[in-house]
XYZ file of C-alpha atoms in Angstrom:
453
model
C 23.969 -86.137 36.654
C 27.626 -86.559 37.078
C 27.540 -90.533 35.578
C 27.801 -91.372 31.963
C 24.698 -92.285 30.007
C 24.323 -94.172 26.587
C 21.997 -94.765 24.364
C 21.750 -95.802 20.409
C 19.318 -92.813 18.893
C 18.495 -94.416 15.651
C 16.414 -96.700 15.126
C 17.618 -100.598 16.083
C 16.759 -101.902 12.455
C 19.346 -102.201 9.557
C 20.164 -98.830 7.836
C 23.181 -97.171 6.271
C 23.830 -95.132 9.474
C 23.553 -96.153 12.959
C 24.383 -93.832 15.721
C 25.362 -94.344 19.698
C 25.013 -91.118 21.779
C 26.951 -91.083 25.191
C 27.019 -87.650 27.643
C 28.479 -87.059 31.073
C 31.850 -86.413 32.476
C 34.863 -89.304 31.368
C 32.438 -90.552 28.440
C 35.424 -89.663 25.356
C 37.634 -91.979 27.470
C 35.243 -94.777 28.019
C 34.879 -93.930 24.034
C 38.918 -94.584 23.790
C 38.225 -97.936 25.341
C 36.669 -99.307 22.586
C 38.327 -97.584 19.701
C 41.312 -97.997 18.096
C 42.206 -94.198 16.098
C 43.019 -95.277 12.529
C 44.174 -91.460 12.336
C 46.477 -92.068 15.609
C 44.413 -89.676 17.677
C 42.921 -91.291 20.421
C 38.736 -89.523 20.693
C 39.364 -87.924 24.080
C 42.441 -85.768 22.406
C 40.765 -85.081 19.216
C 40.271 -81.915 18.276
C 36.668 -80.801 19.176
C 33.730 -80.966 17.107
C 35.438 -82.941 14.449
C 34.938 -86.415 12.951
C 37.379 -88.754 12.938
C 38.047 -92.216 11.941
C 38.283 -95.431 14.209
C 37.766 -98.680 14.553
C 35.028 -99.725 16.596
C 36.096 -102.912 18.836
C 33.627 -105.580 20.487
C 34.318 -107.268 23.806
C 36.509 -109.655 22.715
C 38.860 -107.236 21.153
C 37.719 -107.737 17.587
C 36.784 -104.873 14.679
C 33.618 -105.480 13.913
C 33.185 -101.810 12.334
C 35.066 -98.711 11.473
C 32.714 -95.725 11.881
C 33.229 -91.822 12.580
C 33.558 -90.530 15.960
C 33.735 -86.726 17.091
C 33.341 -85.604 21.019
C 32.027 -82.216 21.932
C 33.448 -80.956 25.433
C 30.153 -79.230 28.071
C 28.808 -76.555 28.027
C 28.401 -76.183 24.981
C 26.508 -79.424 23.743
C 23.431 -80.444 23.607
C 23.160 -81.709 27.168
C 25.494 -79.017 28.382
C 27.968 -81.775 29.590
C 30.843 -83.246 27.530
C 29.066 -85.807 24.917
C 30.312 -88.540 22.275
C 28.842 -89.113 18.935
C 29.496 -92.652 17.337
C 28.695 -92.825 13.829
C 28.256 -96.609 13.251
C 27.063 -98.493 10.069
C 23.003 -99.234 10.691
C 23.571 -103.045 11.730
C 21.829 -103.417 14.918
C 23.968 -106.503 16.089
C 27.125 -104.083 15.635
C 24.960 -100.659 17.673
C 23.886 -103.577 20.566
C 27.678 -104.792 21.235
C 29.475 -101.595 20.793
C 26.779 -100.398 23.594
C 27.272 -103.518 25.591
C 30.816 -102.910 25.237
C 30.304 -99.420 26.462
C 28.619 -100.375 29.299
C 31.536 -102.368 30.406
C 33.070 -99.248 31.060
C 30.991 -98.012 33.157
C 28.561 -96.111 31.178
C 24.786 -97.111 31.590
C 21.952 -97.409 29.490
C 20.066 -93.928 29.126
C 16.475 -93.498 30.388
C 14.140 -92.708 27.909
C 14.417 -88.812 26.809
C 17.349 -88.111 29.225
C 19.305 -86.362 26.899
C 16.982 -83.917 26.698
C 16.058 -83.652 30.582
C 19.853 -82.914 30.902
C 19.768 -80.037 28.532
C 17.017 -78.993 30.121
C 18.246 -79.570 33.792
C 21.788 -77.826 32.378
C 19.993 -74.773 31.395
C 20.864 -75.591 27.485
C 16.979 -74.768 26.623
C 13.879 -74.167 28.603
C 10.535 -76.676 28.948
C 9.199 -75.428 25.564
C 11.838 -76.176 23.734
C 12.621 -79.595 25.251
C 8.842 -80.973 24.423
C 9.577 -79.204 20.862
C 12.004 -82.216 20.994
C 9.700 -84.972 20.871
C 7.235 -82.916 18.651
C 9.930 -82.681 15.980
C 10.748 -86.731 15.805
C 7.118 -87.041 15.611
C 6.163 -84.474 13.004
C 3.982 -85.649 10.063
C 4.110 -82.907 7.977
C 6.127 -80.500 6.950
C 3.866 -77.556 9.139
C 4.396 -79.955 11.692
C 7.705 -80.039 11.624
C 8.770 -75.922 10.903
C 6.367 -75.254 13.738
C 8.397 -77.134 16.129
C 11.483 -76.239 14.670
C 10.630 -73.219 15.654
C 9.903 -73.916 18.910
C 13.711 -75.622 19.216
C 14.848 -72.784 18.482
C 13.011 -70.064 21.267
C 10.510 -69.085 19.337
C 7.553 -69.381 21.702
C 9.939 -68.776 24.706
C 10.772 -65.364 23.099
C 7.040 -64.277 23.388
C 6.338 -65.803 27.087
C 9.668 -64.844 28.497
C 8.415 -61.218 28.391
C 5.413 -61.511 30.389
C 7.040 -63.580 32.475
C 9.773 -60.988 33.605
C 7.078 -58.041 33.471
C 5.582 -59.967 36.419
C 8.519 -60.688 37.825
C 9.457 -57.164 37.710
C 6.058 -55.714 39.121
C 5.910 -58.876 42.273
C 9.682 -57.869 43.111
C 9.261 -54.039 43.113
C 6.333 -54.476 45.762
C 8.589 -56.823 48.041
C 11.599 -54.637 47.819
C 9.144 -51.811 48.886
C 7.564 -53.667 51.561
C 10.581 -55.377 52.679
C 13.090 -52.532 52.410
C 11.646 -49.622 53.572
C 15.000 -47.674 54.310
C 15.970 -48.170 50.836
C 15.747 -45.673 48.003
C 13.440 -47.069 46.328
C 10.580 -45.944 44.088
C 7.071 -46.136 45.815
C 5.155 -48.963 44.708
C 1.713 -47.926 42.882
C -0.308 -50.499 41.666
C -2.223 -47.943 39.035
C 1.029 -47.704 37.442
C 1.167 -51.304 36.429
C -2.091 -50.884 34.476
C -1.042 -51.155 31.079
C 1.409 -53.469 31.952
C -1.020 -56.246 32.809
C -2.841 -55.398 29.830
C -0.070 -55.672 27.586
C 0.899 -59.169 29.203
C -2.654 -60.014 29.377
C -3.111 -59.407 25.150
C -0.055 -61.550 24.311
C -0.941 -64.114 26.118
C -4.780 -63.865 24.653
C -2.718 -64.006 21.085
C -0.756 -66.917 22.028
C -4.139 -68.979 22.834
C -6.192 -67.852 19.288
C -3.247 -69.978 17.554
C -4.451 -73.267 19.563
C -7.343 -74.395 17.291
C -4.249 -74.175 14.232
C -2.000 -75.479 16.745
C -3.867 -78.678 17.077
C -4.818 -79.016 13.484
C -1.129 -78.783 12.489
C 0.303 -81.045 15.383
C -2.273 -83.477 15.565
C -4.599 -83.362 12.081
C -7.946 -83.038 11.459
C -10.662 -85.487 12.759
C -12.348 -86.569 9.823
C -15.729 -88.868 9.355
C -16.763 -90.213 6.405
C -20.418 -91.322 6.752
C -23.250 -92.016 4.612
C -25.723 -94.921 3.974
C -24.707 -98.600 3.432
C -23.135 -98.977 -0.151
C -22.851 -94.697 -0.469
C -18.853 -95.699 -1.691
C -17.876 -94.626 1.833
C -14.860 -97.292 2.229
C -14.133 -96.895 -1.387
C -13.297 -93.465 -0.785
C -10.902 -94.083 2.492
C -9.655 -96.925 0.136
C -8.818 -94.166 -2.910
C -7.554 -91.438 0.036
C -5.089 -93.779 1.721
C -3.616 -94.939 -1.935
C -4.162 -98.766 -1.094
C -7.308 -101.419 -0.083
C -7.391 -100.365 3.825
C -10.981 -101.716 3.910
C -13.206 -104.375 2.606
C -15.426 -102.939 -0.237
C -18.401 -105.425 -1.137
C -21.605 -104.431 -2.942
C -23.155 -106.172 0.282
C -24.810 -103.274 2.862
C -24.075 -102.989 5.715
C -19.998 -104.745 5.422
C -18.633 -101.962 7.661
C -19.436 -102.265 10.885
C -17.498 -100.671 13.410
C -15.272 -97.616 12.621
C -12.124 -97.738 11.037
C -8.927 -95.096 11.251
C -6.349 -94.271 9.032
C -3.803 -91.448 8.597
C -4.156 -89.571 5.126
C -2.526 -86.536 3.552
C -4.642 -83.932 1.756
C -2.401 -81.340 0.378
C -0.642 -79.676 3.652
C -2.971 -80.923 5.611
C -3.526 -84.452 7.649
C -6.316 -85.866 8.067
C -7.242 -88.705 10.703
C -10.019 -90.376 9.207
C -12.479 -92.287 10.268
C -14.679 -94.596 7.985
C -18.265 -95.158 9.789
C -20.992 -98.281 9.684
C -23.466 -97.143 7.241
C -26.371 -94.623 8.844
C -29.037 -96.263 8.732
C -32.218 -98.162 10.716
C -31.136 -101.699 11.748
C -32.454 -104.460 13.834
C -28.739 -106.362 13.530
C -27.824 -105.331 17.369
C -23.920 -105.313 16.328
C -24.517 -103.204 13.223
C -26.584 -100.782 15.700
C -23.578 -100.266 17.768
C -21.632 -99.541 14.600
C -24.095 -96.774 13.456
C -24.393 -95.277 17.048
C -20.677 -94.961 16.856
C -20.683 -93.404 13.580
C -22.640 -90.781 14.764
C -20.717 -90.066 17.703
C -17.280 -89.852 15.745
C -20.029 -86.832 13.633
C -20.491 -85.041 16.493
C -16.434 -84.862 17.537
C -15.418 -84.421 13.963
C -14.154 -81.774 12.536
C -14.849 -82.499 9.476
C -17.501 -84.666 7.863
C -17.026 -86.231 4.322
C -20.753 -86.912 3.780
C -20.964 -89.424 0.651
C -23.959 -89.545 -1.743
C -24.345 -92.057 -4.148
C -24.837 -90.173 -7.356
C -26.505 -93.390 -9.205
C -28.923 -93.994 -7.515
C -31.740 -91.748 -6.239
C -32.183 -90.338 -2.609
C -33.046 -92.411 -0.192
C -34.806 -91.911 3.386
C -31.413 -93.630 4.700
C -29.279 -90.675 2.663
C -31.470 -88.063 4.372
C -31.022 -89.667 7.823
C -27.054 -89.650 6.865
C -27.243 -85.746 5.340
C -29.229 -84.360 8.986
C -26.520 -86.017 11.083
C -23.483 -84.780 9.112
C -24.816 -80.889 10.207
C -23.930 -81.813 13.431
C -20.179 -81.479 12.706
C -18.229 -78.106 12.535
C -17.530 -78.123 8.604
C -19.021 -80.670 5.831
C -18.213 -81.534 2.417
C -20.589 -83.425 0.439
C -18.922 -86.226 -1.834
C -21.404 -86.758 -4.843
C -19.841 -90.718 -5.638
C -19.703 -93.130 -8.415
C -19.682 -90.689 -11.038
C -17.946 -93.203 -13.535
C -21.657 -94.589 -13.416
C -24.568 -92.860 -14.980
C -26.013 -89.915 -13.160
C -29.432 -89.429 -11.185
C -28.335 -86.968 -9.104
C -26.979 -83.756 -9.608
C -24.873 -81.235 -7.217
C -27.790 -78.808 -7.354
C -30.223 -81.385 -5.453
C -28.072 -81.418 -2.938
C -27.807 -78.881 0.422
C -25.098 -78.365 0.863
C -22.715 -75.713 0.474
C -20.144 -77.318 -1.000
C -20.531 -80.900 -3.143
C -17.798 -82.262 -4.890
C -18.812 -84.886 -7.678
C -16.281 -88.224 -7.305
C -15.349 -91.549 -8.882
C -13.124 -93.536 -6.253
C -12.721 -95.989 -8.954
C -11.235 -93.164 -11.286
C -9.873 -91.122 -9.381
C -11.803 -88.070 -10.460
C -12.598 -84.896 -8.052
C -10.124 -86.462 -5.482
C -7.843 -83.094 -6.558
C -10.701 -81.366 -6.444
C -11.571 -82.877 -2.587
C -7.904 -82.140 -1.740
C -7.917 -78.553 -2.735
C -11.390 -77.958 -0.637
C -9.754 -79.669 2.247
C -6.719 -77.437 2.368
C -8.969 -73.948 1.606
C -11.327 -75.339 4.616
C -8.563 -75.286 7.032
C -5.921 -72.749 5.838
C -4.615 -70.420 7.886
C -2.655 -67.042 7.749
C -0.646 -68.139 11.070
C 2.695 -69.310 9.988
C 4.095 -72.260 11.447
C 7.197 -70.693 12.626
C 7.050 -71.822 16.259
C 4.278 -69.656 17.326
C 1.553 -71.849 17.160
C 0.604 -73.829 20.663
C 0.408 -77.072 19.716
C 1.168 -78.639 23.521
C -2.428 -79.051 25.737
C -0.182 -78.562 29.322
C 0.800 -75.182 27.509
C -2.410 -74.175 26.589
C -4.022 -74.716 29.970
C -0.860 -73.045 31.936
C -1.483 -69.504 29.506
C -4.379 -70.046 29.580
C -4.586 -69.958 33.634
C -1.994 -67.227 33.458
C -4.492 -65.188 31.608
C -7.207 -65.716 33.685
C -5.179 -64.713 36.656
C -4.022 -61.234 35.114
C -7.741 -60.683 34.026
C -8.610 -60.753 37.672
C -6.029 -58.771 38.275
C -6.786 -56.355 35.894
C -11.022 -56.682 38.043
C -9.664 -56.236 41.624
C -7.697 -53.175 40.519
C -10.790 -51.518 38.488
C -12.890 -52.330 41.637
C -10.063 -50.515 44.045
C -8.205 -53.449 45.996
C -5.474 -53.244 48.315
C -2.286 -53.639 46.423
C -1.717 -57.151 48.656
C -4.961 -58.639 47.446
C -4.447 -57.811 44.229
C -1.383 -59.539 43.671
C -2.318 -62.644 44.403
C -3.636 -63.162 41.333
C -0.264 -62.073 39.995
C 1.304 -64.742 41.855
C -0.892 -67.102 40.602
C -0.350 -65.520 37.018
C 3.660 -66.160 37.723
C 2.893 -70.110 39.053
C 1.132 -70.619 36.229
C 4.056 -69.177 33.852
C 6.705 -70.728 35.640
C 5.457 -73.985 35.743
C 4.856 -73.456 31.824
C 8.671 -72.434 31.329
C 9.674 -74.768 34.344
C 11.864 -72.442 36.336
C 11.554 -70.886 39.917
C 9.240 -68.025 40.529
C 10.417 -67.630 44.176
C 14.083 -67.366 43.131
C 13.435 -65.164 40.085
C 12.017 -62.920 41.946
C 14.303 -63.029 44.936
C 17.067 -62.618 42.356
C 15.553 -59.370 40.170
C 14.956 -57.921 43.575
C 19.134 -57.826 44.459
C 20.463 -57.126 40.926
C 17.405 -54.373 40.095
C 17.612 -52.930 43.333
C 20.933 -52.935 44.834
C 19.532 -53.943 48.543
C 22.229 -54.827 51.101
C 25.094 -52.298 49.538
């Protein structure tokens, strides 16, 4: 990691602001090579941590920009090595030669997310809060974005680095026993480790009940909105998403595939999924369509069932109303109320119906405020929440180790058997925080133990 890396970290379209990112050892003096100090400081003697004013030179020797510059000297940067921060205007002919200018002096294009590898790799933050990273550029709301926030800043490494070292404490107390007999050291009793394991075992138990909010927060909620040909189905996704995403005809049967889009309802996102209308068909491509609708049902996790209020029910709304209780929560959309009224909420069975005109706009606050009381949650989004699936299944695999530890020591094992399970527990964890279990424990054996004095 000793060579310099570049890379522009905005995005390469115009903007007020474009900015070039360079880390590694000699990168403020490559910087100098392509700036002329307009403050007579050249970058690489600048004070630290301070902007400063240049002019930003292409290839040829000409200004083609005069932009802010500061430098930040490792460790303490984000990539733990030294690092340069050009602050260019947003033109992306300007960001592409003052790179290509850079790389003329020997720095070289940065692979995608090394930046962050190198903090990791430098021991400036740990595996959770380097996939925080990407989860913050790629937040979509604002629980989205506190949540890994959060995690940026240690929040879920301060509850998993505990368990972590209370393993790490029990495995190394049991090899300094075994391997140093002559020492004085306490004797190793498993029994005594009891409540430790449970402890562990509950906060990692904890950390998994958040996953379900985790996901909903990170990723949305899958949403369906199905009902018979000409219910006001695509009129509805049309109203949600604020523009004509679909084509709305008074023709049955116009949707016939599924169709996504990305709405906000209140806090909450929802990825939703227009369906082909249910319904029987001998049209073998609008079969497909209705198959498919039925399947998105059964993975939603919500289903916006849609009843046309104007007209009365049909054996097609029926077939539509059985399939939406196949998905985990339902709301029934009574639509086209801004037409006379054959239907009422009361004929309906459903728990909750919501009467709606997506050519009015009526009951869509009402919808929104259903929405948000259907999936909030007490769990704040402060980085606690797992929202990361390789996460999830590493505690979750630490857990399952520690319960069988937890088994084998009810049922009487030998200590050595028994802590296997451990070291699978500490794998697990250590792959999940992406440091060295054999080292961390070789390491808490000499400093907790004083062997070798």
């Amino acid at each position: 990691m000793s060579d310099m890396i570049g890379a522009v970290s905005t995005a390469l379209a115009p903007s007020g602001i474009g900015v070039i990112r360079l880390s590694g050892a000699g990168c403020a003096e490559a910087a100098d090579r392509i700036l002329s100090p307009v403050q007579g400081t050249p970058l690489s003697r600048a004070e630290p941590r301070k902007l400063r004013l240049y002019d930003l030179r292409d290839r040829k020797g000409r200004v083609m920009d005069r932009i802010l510059a500061v430098r930040t000297p490792g460790p303490n940067s984000y990539t733990g090595e030294d690092t340069v921060e050009l602050q260019c205007h947003g033109s992306p002919a300007v960001l592409a030669e003052a790179l290509a200018n850079l790389f003329a002096q020997g720095v070289r294009q940065a692979l995608p997310g090394e930046f962050t590898k190198r903090a990791f790799l430098n021991g400036r933050m740990d595996l959770t809060a380097a996939e925080a990273v990407i989860d913050l550029i790629e937040a979509e709301t604002a629980d989205a974005a506190a949540n890994a926030a959060g995690q940026l800043g240690g929040a879920l490494l301060r509850r998993l680095e505990p368990v972590y070292n209370a393993l790490v404490g029990l495995m190394s107390h049991f090899h300094a026993v075994l391997d140093y007999p002559d020492e004085d050291i306490d004797d190793f009793s498993l029994g005594e480790y009891r409540s430790l394991l449970e402890a562990q075992r509950d906060t990692l138990t904890a950390l998994l009940a958040t996953a379900d909010r985790g996901r909903v927060v990170k990723h949305g909620v899958r949403a369906v909105i199905l009902g018979c040909p000409n219910a006001g189905k695509s009129s509805l996704l049309n109203a949600l998403a604020g523009y004509d995403r679909v084509i709305v005809t008074p023709v049955p049967g116009t949707t016939r595939d599924t169709v996504e889009e990305s709405v906000r309802m209140g806090s909450i996102l929802l990825r939703l999924t227009d369906t082909a209308g249910i319904r029987e068909t001998a049209d073998q491509v609008e079969k497909l369509g209705v198959d498919r609708s039925l399947a998105a049902v059964r993975e939603a996790d919500l289903a916006l069932l849609v009843i046309d209020g104007s007209t009365p029910l049909t054996e097609e709304d029926r077939q539509a109303m059985a399939a939406a209780k196949n998905a985990k929560r339902c709301v029934c959309v009574l639509s086209k109320t801004d037409l006379a009224q054959v239907i009422c909420p009361e004929d309906l069975d459903f728990e909750t119906v919501i009467p709606l005109s997506s050519v009015t706009g009526t009951g869509l606050d009402a919808l929104t405020r259903r929405v948000e009381v259907m999936f909030a949650s007490d769990l704040p989004c402060d980085g606690g929440l797992l929202t990361n699936l390789r996460q999830e299944t590493a505690i979750r695999a630490a857990q399952d180790a520690i319960s069988r530890t937890l088994d084998s020591l009810a049922a009487g094992a030998t200590p050595d058997a028994v802590l296997l399970d451990v070291e699978e527990a500490l794998e697990a964890m250590a792959g999940l925080l992406g440091t060295s279990m054999r080292e961390d424990i070789t390491n808490d054996i000499f400093s907790r133990f004083c062997v070798g004095k």
